[in-house]
Short mmCIF file of C-alpha atoms and ligand atoms in Angstrom, two decimals:
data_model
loop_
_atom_site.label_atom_id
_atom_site.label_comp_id
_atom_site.label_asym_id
_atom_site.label_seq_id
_atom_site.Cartn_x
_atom_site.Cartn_y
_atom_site.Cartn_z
CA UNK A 1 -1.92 -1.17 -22.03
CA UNK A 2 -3.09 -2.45 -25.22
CA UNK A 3 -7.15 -4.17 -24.28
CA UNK A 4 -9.75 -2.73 -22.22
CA UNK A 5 -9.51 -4.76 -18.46
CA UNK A 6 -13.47 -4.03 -18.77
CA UNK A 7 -14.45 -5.67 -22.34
CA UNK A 8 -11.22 -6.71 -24.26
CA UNK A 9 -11.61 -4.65 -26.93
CA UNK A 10 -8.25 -2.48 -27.95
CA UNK A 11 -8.04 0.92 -26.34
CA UNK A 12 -6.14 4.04 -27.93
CA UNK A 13 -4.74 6.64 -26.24
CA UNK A 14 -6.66 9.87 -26.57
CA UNK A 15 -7.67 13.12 -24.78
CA UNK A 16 -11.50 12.71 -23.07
CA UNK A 17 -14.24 15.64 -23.39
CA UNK A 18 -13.05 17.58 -20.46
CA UNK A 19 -9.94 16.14 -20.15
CA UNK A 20 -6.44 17.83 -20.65
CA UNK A 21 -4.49 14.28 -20.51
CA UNK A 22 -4.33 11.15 -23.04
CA UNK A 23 -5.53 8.27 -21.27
CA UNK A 24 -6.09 4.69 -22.61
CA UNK A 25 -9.83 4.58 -24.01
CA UNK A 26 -11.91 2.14 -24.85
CA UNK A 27 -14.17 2.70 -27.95
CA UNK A 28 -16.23 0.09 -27.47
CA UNK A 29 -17.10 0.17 -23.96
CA UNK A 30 -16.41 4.04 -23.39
CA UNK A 31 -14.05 3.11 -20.24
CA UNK A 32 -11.28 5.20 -19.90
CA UNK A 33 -8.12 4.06 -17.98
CA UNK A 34 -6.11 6.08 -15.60
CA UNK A 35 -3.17 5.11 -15.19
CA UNK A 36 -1.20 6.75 -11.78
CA UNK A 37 1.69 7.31 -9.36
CA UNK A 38 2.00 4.53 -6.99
CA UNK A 39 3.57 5.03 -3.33
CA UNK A 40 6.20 2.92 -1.94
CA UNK A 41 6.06 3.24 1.77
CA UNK A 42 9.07 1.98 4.14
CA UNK A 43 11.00 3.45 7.49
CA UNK A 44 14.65 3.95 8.50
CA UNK A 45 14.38 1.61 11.50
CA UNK A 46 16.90 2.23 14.62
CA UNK A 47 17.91 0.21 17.49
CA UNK A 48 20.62 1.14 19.92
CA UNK A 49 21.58 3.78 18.09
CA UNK A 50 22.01 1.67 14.87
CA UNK A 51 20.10 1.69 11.13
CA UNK A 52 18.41 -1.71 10.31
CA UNK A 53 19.14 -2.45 6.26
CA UNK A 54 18.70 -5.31 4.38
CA UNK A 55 20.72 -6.41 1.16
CA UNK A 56 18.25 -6.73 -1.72
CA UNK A 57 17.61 -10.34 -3.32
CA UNK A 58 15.24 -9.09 -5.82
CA UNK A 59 15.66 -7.01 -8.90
CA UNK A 60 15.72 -4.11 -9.16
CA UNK A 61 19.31 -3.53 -7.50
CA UNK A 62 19.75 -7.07 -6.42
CA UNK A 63 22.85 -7.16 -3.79
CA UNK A 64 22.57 -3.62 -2.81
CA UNK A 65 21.31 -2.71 0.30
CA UNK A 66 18.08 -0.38 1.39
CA UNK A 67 16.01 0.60 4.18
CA UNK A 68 12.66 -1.68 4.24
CA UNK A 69 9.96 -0.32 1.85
CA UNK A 70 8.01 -1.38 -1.13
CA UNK A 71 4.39 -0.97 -2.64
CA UNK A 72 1.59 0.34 -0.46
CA UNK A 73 -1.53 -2.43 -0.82
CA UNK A 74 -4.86 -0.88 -1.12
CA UNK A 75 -7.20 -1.48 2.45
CA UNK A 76 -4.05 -0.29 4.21
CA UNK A 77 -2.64 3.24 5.55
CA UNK A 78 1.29 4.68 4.93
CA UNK A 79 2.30 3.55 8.35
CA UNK A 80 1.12 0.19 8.06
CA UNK A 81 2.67 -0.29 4.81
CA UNK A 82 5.87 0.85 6.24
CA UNK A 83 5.84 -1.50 8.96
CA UNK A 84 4.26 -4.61 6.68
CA UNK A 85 7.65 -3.97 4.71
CA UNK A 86 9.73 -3.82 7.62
CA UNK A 87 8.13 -7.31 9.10
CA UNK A 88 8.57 -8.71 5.31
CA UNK A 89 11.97 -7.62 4.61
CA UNK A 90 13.82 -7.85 7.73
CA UNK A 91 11.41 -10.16 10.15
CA UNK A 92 11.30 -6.78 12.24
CA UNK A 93 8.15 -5.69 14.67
CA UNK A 94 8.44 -2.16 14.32
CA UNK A 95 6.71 0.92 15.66
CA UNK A 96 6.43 3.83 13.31
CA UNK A 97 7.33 7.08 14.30
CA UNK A 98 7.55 10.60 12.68
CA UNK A 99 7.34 11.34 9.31
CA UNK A 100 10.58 11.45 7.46
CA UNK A 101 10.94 12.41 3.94
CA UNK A 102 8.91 12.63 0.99
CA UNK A 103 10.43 11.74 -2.30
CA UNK A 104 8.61 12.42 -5.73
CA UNK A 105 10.40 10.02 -8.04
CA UNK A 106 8.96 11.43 -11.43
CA UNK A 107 9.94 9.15 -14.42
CA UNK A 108 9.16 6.18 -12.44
CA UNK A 109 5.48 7.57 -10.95
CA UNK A 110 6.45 6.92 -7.95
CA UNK A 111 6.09 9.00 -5.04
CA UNK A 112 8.49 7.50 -1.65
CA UNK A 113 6.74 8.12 1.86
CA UNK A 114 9.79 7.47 4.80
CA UNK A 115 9.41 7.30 8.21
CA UNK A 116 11.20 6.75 11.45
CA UNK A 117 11.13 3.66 13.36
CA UNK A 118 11.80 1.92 16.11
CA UNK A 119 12.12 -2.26 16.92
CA UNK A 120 9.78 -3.08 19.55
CA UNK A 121 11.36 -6.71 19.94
CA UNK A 122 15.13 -6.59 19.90
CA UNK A 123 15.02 -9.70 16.89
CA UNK A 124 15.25 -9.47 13.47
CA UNK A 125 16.29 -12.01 10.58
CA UNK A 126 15.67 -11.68 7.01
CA UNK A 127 12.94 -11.85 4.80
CA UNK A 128 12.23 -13.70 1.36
CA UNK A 129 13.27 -10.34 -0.38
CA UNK A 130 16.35 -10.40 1.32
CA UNK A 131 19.54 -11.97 0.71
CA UNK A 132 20.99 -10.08 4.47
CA UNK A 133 19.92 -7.98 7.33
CA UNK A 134 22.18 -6.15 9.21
CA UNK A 135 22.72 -3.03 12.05
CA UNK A 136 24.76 -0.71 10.82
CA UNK A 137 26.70 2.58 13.04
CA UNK A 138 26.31 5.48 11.07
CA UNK A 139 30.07 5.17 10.45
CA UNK A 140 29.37 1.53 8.92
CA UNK A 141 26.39 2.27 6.40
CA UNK A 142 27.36 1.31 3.38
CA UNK A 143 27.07 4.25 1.51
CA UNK A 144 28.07 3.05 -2.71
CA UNK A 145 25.93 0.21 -1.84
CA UNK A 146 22.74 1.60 -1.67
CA UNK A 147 20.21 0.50 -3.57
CA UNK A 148 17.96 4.02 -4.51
CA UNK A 149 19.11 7.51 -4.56
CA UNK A 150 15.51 8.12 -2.28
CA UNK A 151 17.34 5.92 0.28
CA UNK A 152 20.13 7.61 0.63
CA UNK A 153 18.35 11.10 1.10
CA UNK A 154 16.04 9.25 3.95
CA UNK A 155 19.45 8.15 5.39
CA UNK A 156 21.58 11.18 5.07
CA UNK A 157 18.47 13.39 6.81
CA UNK A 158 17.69 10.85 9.49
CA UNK A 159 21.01 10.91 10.59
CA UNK A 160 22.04 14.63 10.32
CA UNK A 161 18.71 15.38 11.90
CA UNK A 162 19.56 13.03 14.75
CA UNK A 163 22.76 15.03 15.01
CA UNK A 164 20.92 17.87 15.94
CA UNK A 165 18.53 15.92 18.27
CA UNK A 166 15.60 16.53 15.77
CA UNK A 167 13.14 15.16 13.64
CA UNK A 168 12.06 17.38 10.83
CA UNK A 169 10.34 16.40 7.35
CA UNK A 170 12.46 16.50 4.09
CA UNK A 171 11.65 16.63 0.73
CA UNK A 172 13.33 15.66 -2.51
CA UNK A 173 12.54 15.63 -6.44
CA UNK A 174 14.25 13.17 -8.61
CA UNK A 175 13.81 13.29 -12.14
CA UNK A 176 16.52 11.95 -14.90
CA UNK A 177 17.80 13.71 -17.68
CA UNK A 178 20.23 12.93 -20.15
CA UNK A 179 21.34 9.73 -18.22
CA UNK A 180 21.53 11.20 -15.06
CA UNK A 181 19.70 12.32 -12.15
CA UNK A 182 18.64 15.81 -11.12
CA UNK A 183 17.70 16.70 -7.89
CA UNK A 184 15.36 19.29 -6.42
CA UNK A 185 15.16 19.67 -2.47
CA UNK A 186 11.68 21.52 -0.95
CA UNK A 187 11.77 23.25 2.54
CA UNK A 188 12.08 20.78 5.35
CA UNK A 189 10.17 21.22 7.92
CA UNK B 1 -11.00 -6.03 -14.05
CA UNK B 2 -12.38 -8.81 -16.35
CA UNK B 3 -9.66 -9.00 -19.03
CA UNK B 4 -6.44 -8.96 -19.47
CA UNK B 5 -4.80 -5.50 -20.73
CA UNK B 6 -1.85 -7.27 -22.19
CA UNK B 7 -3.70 -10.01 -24.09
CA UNK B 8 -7.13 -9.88 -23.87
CA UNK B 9 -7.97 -12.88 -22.21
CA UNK B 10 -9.45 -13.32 -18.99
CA UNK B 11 -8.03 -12.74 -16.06
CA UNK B 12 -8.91 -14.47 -12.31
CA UNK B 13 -8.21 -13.55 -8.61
CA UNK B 14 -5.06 -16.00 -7.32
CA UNK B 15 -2.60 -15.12 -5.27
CA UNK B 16 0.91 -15.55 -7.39
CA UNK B 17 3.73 -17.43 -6.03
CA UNK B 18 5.63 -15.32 -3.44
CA UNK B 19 2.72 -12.76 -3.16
CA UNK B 20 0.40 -13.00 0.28
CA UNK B 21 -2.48 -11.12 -1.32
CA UNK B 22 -4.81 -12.12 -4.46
CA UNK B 23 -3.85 -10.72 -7.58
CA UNK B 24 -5.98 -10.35 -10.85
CA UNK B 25 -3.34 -12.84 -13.46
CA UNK B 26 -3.84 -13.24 -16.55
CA UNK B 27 -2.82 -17.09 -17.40
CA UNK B 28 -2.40 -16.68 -20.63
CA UNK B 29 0.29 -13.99 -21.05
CA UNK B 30 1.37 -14.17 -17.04
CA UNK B 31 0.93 -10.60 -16.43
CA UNK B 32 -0.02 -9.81 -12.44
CA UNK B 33 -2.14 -6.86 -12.52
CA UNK B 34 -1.23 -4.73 -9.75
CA UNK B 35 -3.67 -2.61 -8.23
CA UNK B 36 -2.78 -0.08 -5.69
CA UNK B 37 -4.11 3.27 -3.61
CA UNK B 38 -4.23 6.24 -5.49
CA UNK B 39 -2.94 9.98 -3.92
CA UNK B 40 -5.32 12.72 -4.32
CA UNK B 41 -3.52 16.02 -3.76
CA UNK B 42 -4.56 19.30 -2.84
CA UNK B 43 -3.91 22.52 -0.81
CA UNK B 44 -6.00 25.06 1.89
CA UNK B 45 -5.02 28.33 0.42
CA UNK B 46 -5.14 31.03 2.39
CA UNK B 47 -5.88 34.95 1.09
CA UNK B 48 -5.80 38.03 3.47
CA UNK B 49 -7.10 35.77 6.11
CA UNK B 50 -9.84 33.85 4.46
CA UNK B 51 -9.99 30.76 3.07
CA UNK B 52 -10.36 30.08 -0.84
CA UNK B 53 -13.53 27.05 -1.10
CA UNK B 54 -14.41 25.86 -4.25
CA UNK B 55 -18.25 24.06 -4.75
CA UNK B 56 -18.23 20.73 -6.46
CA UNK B 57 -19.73 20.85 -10.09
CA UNK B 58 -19.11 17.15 -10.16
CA UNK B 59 -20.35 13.99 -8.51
CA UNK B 60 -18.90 12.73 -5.91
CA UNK B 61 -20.64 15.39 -3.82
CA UNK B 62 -22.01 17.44 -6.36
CA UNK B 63 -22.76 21.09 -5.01
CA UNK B 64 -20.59 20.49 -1.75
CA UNK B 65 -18.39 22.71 -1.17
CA UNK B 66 -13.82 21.85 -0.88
CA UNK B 67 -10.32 22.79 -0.85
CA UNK B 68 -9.17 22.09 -4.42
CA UNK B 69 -8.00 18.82 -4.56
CA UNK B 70 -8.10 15.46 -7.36
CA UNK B 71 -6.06 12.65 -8.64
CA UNK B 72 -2.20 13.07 -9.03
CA UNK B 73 -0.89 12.09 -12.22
CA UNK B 74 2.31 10.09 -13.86
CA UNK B 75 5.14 12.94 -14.31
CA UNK B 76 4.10 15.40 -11.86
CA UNK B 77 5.11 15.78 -8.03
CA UNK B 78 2.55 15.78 -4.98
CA UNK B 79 3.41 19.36 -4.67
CA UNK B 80 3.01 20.36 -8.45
CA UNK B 81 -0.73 18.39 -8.81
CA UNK B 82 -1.81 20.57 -5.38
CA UNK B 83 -0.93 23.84 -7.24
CA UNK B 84 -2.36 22.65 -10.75
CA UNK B 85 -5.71 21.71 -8.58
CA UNK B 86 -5.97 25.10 -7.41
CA UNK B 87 -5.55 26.22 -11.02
CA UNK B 88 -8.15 23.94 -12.51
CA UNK B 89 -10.62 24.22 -9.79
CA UNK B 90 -9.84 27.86 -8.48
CA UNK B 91 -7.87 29.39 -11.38
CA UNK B 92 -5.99 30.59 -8.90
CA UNK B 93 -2.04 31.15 -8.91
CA UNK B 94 -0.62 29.42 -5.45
CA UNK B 95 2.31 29.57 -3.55
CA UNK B 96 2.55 25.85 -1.72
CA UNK B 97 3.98 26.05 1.99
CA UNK B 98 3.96 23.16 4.35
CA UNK B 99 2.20 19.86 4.51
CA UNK B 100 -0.80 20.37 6.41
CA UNK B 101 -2.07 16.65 6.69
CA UNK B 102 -2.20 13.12 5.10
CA UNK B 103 -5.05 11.29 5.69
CA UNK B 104 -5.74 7.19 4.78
CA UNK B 105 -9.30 7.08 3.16
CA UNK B 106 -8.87 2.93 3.69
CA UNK B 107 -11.92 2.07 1.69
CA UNK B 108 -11.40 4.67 -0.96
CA UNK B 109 -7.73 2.95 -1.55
CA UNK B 110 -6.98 6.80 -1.29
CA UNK B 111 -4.22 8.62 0.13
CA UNK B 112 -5.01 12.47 0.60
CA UNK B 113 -1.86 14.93 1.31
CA UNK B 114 -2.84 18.29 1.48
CA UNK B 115 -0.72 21.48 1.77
CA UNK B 116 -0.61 25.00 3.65
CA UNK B 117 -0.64 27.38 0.22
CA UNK B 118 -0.82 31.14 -0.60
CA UNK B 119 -2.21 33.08 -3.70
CA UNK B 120 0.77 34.58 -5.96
CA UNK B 121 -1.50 37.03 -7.06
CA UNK B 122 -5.10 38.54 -5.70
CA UNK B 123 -7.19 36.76 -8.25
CA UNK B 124 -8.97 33.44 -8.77
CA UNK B 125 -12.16 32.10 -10.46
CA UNK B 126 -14.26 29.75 -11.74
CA UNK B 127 -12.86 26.26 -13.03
CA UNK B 128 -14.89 23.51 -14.99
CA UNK B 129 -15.06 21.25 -12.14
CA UNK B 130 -16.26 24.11 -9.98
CA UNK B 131 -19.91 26.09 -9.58
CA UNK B 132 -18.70 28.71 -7.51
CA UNK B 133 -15.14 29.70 -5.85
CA UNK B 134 -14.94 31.84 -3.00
CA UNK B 135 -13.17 33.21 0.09
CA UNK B 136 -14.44 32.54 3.37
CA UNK B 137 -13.38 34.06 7.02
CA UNK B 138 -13.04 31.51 10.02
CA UNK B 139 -16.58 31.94 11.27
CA UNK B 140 -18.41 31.65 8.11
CA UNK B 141 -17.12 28.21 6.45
CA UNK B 142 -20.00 26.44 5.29
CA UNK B 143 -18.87 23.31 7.78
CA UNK B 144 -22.25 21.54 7.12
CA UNK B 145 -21.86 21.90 3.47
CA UNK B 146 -18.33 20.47 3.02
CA UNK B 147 -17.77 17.81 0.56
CA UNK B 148 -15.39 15.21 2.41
CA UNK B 149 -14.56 13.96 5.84
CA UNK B 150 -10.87 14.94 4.69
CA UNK B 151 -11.54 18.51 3.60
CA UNK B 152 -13.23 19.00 6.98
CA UNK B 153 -10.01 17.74 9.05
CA UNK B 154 -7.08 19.45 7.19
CA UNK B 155 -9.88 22.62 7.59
CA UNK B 156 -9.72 22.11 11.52
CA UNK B 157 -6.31 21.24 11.72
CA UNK B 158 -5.18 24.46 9.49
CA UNK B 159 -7.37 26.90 11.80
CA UNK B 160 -6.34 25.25 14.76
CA UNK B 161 -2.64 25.55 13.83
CA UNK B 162 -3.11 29.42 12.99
CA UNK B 163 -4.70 30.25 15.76
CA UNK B 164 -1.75 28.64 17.84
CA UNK B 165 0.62 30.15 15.49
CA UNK B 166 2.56 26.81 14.64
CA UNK B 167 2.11 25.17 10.97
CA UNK B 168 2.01 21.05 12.34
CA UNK B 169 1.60 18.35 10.01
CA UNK B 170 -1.45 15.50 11.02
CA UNK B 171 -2.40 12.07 10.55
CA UNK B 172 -5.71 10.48 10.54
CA UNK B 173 -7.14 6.92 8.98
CA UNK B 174 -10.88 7.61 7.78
CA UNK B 175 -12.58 3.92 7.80
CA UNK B 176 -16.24 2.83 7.20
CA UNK B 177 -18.12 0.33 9.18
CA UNK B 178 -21.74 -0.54 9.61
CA UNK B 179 -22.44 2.80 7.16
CA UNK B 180 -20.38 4.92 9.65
CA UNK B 181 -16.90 6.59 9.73
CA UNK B 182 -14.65 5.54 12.14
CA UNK B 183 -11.64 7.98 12.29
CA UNK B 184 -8.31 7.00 14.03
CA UNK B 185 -6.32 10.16 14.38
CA UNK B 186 -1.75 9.90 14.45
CA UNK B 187 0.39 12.32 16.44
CA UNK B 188 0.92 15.24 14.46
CA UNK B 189 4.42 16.38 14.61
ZN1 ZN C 1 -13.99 -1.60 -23.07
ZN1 ZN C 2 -2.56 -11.62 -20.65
#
């Protein structure tokens, strides 16, 4: 950010009266700008006993493949953000079900809200975002072809918990350091 | 938004190519300014039975009384901008347990997840954003006096959940029309 959105004037970064942050401020205008975390919302979707994934024709991680999620919109809740992204990315009608896992991704201010799904037409196809879209057994899912370590958590937990004929919350850290990624698990529950 | 953060120019509402909702773009540089819901975290903390309330020394709801709760920030997980709510609002040390509830404020473009927490130690106080902090019992929570339509459901839910002896997580939308809430509650699970 380098011009206040409000006036156009440049904004420096500086701690407000009050405040125990930097935030972009304007000096002209007196608007400060926060800047935070934004949620990406999408479901692990399965039909007859088989996980719904589509290969990825956008950046980031073009050609790998993912569960349906993206961007929550503002005017909308979780759920329906997880099922707009299903309908977008895969063509799928989907009911959403439990909650699944909740994934702070810290360098990237993102924080991933998963949950479980059902189709409640037996069609799918593929969306603009999507170069495939494809059922998958468990013993199928391409695992080194996933496109976000947060998908493969949602995965691996939706499928062990279904193991065990239940469906409990999980939740991960991910944070980076030194070129790799460090993970923190919470309680499930 | 009037201006463009990157440039300075103005920006106007289109809908890019690709997109399906109106953005604010910037023609001169290209930049889509994305704007999306924001989470506000926080956390019912319970001591020797009673429930830690905090009363609003800032507008919205100035003198109202709430569980401590604000704005997450970049760099910081859901869980970790509960606890440092409690700390700035309540001083208080906490413990964070299960997630109680996340409710969809649609109009606010707000997401609220609030946890279960417990003190680490017996003290707490008086934070800048607070006029008085204190413990209530079940029967003496100041229901009429509560700051937000969120604060008042993860309160229910919590009690209800204790007195059952079960810790459940809940859903709810909060909308608005004609000047009055309209509340569409999820299964809690
Ligand atoms: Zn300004
Ligand atoms: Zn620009």
């Amino acid at each position: 950010m380098k011009f206040c959105s409000n006036c156009a004037s440049p904004v420096s970064l500086s701690v407000p009266p009050g405040d125990h942050l930097p935030r972009f401020v304007c000096a002209n205008c007196g608007t400060i700008h926060y800047e935070n975390p934004r949620i990406i919302a999408g479901c692990v979707i399965e039909h007859e006993g088989k996980i719904l994934l589509c290969k990825r024709a956008i950046e980031p991680r073009h050609g790998f493949w993912t569960i349906p999620a993206g961007f929550m919109e503002n005017g909308e809740s979780v759920q329906q953000a997880a099922a707009r992204e299903a309908m977008e990315e895969a063509l799928a009608h989907v009911r959403i079900g439990s909650l699944l896992a909740v994934v702070n991704v810290l360098r990237a201010h993102q924080v991933h809200i998963m949950f479980r799904a059902t189709l409640t037409q037996p069609s799918f196809g593929i969306g603009p975002e999507s170069l495939e879209s494809q059922l998958y057994a468990e013993a199928e899912i391409p695992w080194p072809e996933l496109a976000f370590l947060s998908v493969e958590f949602a995965l691996r937990r939706y499928l062990d918990d279904r193991a065990k004929g239940r469906e409990q919350l999980h939740f991960r850290d991910i944070d980076w350091r030194d070129g790799k990624p460090v993970m923190t698990d919470g309680d499930s529950q």
